[in-house]
PDB file of C-alpha atoms and ligand atoms in Angstrom:
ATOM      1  CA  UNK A   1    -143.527-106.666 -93.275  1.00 45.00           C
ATOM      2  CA  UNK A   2    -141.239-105.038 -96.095  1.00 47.00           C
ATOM      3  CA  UNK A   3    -137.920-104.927 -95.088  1.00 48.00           C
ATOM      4  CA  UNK A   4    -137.896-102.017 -92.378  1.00 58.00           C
ATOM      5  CA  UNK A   5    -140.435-103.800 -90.605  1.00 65.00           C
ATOM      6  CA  UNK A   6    -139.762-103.725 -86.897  1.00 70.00           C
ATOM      7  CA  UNK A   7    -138.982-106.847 -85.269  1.00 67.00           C
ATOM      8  CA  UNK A   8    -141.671-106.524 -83.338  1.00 79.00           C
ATOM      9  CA  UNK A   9    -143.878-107.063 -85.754  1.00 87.00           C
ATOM     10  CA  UNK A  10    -145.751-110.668 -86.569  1.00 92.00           C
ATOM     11  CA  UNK A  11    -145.526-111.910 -90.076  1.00 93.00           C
ATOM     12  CA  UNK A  12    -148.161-113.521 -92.488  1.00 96.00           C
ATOM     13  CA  UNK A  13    -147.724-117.422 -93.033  1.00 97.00           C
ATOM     14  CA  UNK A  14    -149.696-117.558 -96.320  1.00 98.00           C
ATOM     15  CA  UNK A  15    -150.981-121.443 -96.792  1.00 98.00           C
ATOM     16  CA  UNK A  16    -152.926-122.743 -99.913  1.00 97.00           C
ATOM     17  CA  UNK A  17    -153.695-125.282-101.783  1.00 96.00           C
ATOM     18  CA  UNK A  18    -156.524-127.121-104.229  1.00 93.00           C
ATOM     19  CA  UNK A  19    -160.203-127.276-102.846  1.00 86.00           C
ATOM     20  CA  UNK A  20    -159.820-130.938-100.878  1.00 87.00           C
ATOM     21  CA  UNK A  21    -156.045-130.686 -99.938  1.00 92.00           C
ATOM     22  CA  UNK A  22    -156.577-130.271 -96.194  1.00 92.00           C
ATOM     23  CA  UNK A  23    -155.825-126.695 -95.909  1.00 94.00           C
ATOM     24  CA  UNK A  24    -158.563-125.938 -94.030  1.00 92.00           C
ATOM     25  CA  UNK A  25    -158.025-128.673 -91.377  1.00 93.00           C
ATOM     26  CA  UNK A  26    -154.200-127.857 -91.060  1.00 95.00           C
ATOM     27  CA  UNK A  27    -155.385-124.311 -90.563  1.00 96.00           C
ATOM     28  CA  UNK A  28    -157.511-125.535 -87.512  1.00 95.00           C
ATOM     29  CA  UNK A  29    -154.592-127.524 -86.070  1.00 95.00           C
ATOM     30  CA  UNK A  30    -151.993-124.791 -86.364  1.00 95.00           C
ATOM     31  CA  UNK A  31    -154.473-122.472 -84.566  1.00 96.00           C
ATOM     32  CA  UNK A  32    -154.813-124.914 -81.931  1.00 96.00           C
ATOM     33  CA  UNK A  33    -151.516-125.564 -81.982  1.00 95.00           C
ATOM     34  CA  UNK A  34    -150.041-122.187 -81.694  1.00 95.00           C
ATOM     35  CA  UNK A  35    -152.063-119.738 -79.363  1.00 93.00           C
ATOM     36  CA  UNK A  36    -150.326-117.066 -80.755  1.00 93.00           C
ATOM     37  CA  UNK A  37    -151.010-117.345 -84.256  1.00 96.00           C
ATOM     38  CA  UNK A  38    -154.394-114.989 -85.405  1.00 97.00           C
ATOM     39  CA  UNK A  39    -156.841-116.216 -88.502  1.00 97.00           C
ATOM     40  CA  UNK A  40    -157.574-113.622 -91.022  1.00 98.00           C
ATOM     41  CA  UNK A  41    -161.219-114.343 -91.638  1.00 98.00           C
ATOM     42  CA  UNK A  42    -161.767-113.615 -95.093  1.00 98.00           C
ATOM     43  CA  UNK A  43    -165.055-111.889 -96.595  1.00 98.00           C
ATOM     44  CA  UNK A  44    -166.771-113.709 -99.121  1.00 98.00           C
ATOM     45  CA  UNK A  45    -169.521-114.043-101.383  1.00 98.00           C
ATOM     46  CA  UNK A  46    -170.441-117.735-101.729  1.00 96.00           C
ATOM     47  CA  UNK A  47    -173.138-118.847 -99.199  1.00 95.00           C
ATOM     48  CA  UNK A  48    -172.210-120.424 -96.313  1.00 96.00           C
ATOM     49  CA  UNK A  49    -171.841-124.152 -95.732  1.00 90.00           C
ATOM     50  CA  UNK A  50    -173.668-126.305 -92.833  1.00 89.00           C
ATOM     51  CA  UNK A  51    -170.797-126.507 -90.541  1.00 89.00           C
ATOM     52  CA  UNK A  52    -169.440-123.057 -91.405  1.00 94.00           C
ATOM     53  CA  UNK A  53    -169.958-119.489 -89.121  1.00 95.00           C
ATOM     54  CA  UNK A  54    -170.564-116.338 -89.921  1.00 97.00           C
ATOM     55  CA  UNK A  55    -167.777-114.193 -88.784  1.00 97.00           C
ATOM     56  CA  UNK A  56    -165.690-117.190 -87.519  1.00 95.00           C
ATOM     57  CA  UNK A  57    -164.971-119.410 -90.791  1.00 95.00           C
ATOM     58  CA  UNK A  58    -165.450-116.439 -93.500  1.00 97.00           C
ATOM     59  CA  UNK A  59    -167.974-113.229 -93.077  1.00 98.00           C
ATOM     60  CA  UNK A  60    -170.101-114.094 -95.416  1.00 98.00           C
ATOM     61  CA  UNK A  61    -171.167-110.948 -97.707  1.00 98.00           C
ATOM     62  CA  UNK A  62    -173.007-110.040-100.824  1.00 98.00           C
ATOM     63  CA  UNK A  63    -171.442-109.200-104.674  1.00 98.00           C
ATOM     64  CA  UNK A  64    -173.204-105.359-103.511  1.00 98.00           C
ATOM     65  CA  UNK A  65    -171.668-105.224 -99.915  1.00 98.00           C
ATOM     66  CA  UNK A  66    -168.175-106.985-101.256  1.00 98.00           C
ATOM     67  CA  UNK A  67    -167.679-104.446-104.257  1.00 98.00           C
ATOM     68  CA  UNK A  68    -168.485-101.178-102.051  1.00 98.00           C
ATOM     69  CA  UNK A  69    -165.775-102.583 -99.696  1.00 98.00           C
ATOM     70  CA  UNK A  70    -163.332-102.838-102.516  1.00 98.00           C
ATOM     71  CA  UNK A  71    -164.021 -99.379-103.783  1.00 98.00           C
ATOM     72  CA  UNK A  72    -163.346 -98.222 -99.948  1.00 98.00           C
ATOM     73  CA  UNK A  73    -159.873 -99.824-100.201  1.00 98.00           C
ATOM     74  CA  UNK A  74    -160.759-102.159 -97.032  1.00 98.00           C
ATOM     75  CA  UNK A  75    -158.985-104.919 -98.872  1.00 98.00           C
ATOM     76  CA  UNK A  76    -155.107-106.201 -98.592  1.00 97.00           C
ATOM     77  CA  UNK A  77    -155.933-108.629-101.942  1.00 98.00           C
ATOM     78  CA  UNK A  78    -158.740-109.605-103.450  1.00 98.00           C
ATOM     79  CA  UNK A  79    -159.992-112.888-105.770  1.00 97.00           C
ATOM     80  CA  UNK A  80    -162.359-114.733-107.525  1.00 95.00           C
ATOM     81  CA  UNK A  81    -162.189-118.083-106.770  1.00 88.00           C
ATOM     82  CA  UNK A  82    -164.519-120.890-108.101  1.00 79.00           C
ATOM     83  CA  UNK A  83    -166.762-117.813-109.456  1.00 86.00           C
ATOM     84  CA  UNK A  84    -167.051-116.319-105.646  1.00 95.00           C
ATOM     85  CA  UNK A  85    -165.451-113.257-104.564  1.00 98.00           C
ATOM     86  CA  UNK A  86    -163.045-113.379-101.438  1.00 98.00           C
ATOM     87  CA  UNK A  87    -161.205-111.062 -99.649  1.00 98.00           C
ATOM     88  CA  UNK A  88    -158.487-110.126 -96.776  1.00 98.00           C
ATOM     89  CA  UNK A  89    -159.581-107.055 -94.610  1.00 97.00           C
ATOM     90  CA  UNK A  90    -156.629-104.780 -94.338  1.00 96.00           C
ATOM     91  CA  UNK A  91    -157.105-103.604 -90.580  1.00 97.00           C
ATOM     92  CA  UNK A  92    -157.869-106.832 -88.280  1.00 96.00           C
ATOM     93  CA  UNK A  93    -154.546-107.769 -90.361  1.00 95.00           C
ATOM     94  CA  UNK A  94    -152.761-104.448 -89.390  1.00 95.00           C
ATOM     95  CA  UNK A  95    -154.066-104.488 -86.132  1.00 96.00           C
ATOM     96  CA  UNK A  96    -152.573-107.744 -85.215  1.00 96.00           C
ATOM     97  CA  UNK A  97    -149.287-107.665 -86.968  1.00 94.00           C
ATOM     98  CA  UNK A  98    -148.482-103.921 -84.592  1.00 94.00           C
ATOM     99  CA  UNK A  99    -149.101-106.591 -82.013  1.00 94.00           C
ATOM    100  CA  UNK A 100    -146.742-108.892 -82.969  1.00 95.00           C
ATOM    101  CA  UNK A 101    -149.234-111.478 -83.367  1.00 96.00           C
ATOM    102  CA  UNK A 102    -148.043-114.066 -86.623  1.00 96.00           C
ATOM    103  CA  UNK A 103    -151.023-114.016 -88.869  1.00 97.00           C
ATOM    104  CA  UNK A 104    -152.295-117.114 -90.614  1.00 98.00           C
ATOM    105  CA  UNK A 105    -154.305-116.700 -94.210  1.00 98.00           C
ATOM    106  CA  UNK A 106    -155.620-119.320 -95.945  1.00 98.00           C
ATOM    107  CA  UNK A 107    -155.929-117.819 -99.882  1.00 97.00           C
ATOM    108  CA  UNK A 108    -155.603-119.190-102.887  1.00 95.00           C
ATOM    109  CA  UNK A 109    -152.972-118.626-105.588  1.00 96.00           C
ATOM    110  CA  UNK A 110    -153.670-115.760-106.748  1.00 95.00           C
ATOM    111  CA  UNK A 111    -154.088-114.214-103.009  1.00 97.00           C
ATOM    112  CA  UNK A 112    -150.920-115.881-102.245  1.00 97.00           C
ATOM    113  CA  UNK A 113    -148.792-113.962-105.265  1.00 97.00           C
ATOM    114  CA  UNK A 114    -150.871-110.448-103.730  1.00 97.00           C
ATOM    115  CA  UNK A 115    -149.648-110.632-100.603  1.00 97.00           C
ATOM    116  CA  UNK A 116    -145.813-111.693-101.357  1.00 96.00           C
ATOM    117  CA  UNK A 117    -145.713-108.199-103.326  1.00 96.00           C
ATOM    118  CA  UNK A 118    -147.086-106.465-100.755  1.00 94.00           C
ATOM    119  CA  UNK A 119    -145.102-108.404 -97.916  1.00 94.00           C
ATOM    120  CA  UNK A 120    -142.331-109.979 -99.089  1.00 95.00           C
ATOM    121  CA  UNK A 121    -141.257-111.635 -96.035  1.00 94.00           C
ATOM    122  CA  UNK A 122    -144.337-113.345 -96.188  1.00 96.00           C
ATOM    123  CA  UNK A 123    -143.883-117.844 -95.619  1.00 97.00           C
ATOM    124  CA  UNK A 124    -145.736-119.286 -98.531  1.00 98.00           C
ATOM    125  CA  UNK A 125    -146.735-123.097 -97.798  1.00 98.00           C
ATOM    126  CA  UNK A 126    -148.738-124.851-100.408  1.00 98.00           C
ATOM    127  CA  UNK A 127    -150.651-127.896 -99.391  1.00 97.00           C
ATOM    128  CA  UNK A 128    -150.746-130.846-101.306  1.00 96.00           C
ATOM    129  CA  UNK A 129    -152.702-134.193-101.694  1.00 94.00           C
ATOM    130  CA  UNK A 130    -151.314-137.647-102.169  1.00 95.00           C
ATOM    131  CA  UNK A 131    -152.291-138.009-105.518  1.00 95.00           C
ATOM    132  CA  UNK A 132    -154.763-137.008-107.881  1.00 94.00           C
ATOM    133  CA  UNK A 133    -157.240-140.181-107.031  1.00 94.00           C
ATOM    134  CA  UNK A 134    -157.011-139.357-102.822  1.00 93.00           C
ATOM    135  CA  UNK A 135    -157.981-135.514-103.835  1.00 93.00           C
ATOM    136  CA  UNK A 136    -161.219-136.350-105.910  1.00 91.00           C
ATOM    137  CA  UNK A 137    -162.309-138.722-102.989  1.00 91.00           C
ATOM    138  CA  UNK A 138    -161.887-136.077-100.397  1.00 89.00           C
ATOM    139  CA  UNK A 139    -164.205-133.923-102.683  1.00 88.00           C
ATOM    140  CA  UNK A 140    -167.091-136.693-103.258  1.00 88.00           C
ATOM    141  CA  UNK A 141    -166.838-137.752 -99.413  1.00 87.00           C
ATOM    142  CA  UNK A 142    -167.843-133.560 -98.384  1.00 78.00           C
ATOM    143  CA  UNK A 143    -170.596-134.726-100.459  1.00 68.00           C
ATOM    144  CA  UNK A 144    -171.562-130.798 -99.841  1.00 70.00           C
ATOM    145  CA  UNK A 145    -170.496-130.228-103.936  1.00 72.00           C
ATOM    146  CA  UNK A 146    -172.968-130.974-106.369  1.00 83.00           C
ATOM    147  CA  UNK A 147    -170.768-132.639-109.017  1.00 87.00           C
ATOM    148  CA  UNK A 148    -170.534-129.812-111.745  1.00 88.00           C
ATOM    149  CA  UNK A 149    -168.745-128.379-108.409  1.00 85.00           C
ATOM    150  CA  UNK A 150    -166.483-131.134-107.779  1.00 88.00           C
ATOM    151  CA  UNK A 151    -165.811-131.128-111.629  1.00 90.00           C
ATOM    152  CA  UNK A 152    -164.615-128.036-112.121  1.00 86.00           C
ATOM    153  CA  UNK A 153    -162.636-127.980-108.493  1.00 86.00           C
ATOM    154  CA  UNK A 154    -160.487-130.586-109.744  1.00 91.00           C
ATOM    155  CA  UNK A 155    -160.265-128.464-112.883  1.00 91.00           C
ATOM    156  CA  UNK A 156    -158.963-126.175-111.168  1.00 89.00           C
ATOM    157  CA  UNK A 157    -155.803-127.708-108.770  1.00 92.00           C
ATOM    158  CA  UNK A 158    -154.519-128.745-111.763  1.00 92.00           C
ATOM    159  CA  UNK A 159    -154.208-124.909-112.592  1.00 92.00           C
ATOM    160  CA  UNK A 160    -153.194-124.227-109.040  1.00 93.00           C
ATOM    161  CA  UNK A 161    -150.278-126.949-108.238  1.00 95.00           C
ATOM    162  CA  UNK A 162    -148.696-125.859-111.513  1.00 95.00           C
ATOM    163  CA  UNK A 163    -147.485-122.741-109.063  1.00 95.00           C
ATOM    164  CA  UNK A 164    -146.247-124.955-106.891  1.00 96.00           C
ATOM    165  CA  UNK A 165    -142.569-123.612-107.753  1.00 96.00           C
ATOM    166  CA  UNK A 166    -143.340-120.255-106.511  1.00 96.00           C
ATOM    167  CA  UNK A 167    -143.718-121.212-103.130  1.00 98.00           C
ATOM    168  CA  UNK A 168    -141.469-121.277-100.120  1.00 97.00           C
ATOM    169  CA  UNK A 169    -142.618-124.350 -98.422  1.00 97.00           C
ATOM    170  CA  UNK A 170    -144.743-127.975 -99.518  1.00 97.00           C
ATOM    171  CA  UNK A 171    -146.141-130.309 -97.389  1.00 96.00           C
ATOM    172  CA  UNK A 172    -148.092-133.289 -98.869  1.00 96.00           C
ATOM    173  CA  UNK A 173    -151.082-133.619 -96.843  1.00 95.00           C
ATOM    174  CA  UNK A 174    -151.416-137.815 -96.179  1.00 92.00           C
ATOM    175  CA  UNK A 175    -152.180-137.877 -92.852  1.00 86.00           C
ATOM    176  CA  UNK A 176    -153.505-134.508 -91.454  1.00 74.00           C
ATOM    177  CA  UNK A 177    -151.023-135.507 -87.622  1.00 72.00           C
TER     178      UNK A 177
HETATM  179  P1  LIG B 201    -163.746-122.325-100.072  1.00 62.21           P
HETATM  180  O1  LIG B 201    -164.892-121.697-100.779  1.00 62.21           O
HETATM  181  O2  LIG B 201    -163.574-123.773-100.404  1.00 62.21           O
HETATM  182  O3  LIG B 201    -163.747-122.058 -98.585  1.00 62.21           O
HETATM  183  O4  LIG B 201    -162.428-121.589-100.601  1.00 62.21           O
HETATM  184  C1  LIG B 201    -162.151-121.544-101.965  1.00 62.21           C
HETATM  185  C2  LIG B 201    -160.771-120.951-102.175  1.00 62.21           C
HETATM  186  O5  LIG B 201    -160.737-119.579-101.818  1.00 62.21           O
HETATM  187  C3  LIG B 201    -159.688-121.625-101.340  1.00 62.21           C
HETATM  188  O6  LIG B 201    -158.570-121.848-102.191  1.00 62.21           O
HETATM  189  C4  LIG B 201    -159.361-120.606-100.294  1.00 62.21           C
HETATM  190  O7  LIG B 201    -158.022-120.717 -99.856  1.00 62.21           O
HETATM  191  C5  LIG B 201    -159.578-119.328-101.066  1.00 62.21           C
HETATM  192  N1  LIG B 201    -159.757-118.164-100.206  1.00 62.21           N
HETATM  193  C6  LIG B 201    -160.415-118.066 -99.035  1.00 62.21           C
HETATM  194  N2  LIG B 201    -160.342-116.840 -98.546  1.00 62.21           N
HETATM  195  C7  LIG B 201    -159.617-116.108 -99.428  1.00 62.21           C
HETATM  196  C8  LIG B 201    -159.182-114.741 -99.473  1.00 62.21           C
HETATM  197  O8  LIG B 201    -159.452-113.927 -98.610  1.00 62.21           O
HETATM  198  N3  LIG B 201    -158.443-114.375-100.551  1.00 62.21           N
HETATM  199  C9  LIG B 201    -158.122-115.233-101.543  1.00 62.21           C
HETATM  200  N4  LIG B 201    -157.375-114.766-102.545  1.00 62.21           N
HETATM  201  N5  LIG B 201    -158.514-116.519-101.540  1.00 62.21           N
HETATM  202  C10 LIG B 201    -159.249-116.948-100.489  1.00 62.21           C
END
């Protein structure tokens, strides 16, 4: 991924955005979309959520299990987000970028900056809403946030689209098709 990286090799397509800007869903689609393209499923600490799988969406972890990975250098990057931990394991990553499989991480902003040191051919997309008003409606309609949650999401995305300049791509997110 530096600059001697073999052609061979995939590449990372780093996307982000605020809680409620679609990232998740475009995710999904570009997986769909493009067989070739492998998820990095992150670890994390939060608990899951109804519709979410272990070891598919995130693997879900506690503070104990997280830190001892960190202190085994397991990690590419590592964050807190939203007062959770989360993390990118360094060898499914590895393992599918010697394959020349494109890999696709969904991170926040401070995971994005991590991995464009590390890789700096890495594509950074950030994904925006419409508008302030369409972003706090996505987050009541989960209606899976209590609103202290919702509260300080929005908080938040103001914090993260101020990066926006940083990154190499933008997409507003109106209509996820
Ligand atoms: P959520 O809890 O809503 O799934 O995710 C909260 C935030 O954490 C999102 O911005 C998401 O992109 C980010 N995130 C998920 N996995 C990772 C990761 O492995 N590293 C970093 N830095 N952020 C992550």
């Amino acid at each position: 991924m530096s600059s001697n990286r073999s052609p061979m090799e995939g590449m990372f397509i780093a996307v982000t955005g605020p809680s409620g800007s679609g990232k998740t869903s475009i995710c999904k689609a570009l997986l769909e979309t493009f067989p070739h393209l492998r998820f990095s499923v992150s670890l994390t600490t939060r608990q899951p959520r109804p519709a979410e799988t272990d070891g598919k969406d995130y693997h879900f972890f506690t503070v104990d299990e997280f830190t001892r990975r960190v202190r085994a250098g397991e990690f590419i990057e590592t964050a807190s987000v939203h007062d959770h931990l989360y993390g990118t394991l360094r060898a499914p990553v590895d393992e599918a970028l010697a394959a020349g499989r494109d890999v696709l991480l969904n991170i926040d902003t401070q995971g994005s900056r991590s991995v464009k040191a590390l890789f700096p051919d890495c594509a950074r997309v950030f994904i925006l809403p419409p508008s302030w008003k369409v972003l706090e409606e996505r987050l009541r309609a989960r209606a899976q946030d209590g609103e202290e949650v919702i509260a300080r999401r929005l908080a938040n995305a103001r914090g993260e689209v101020a990066r926006l300049p940083e990154y190499d791509f933008a997409v507003v997110n109106d209509l996820l098709e």
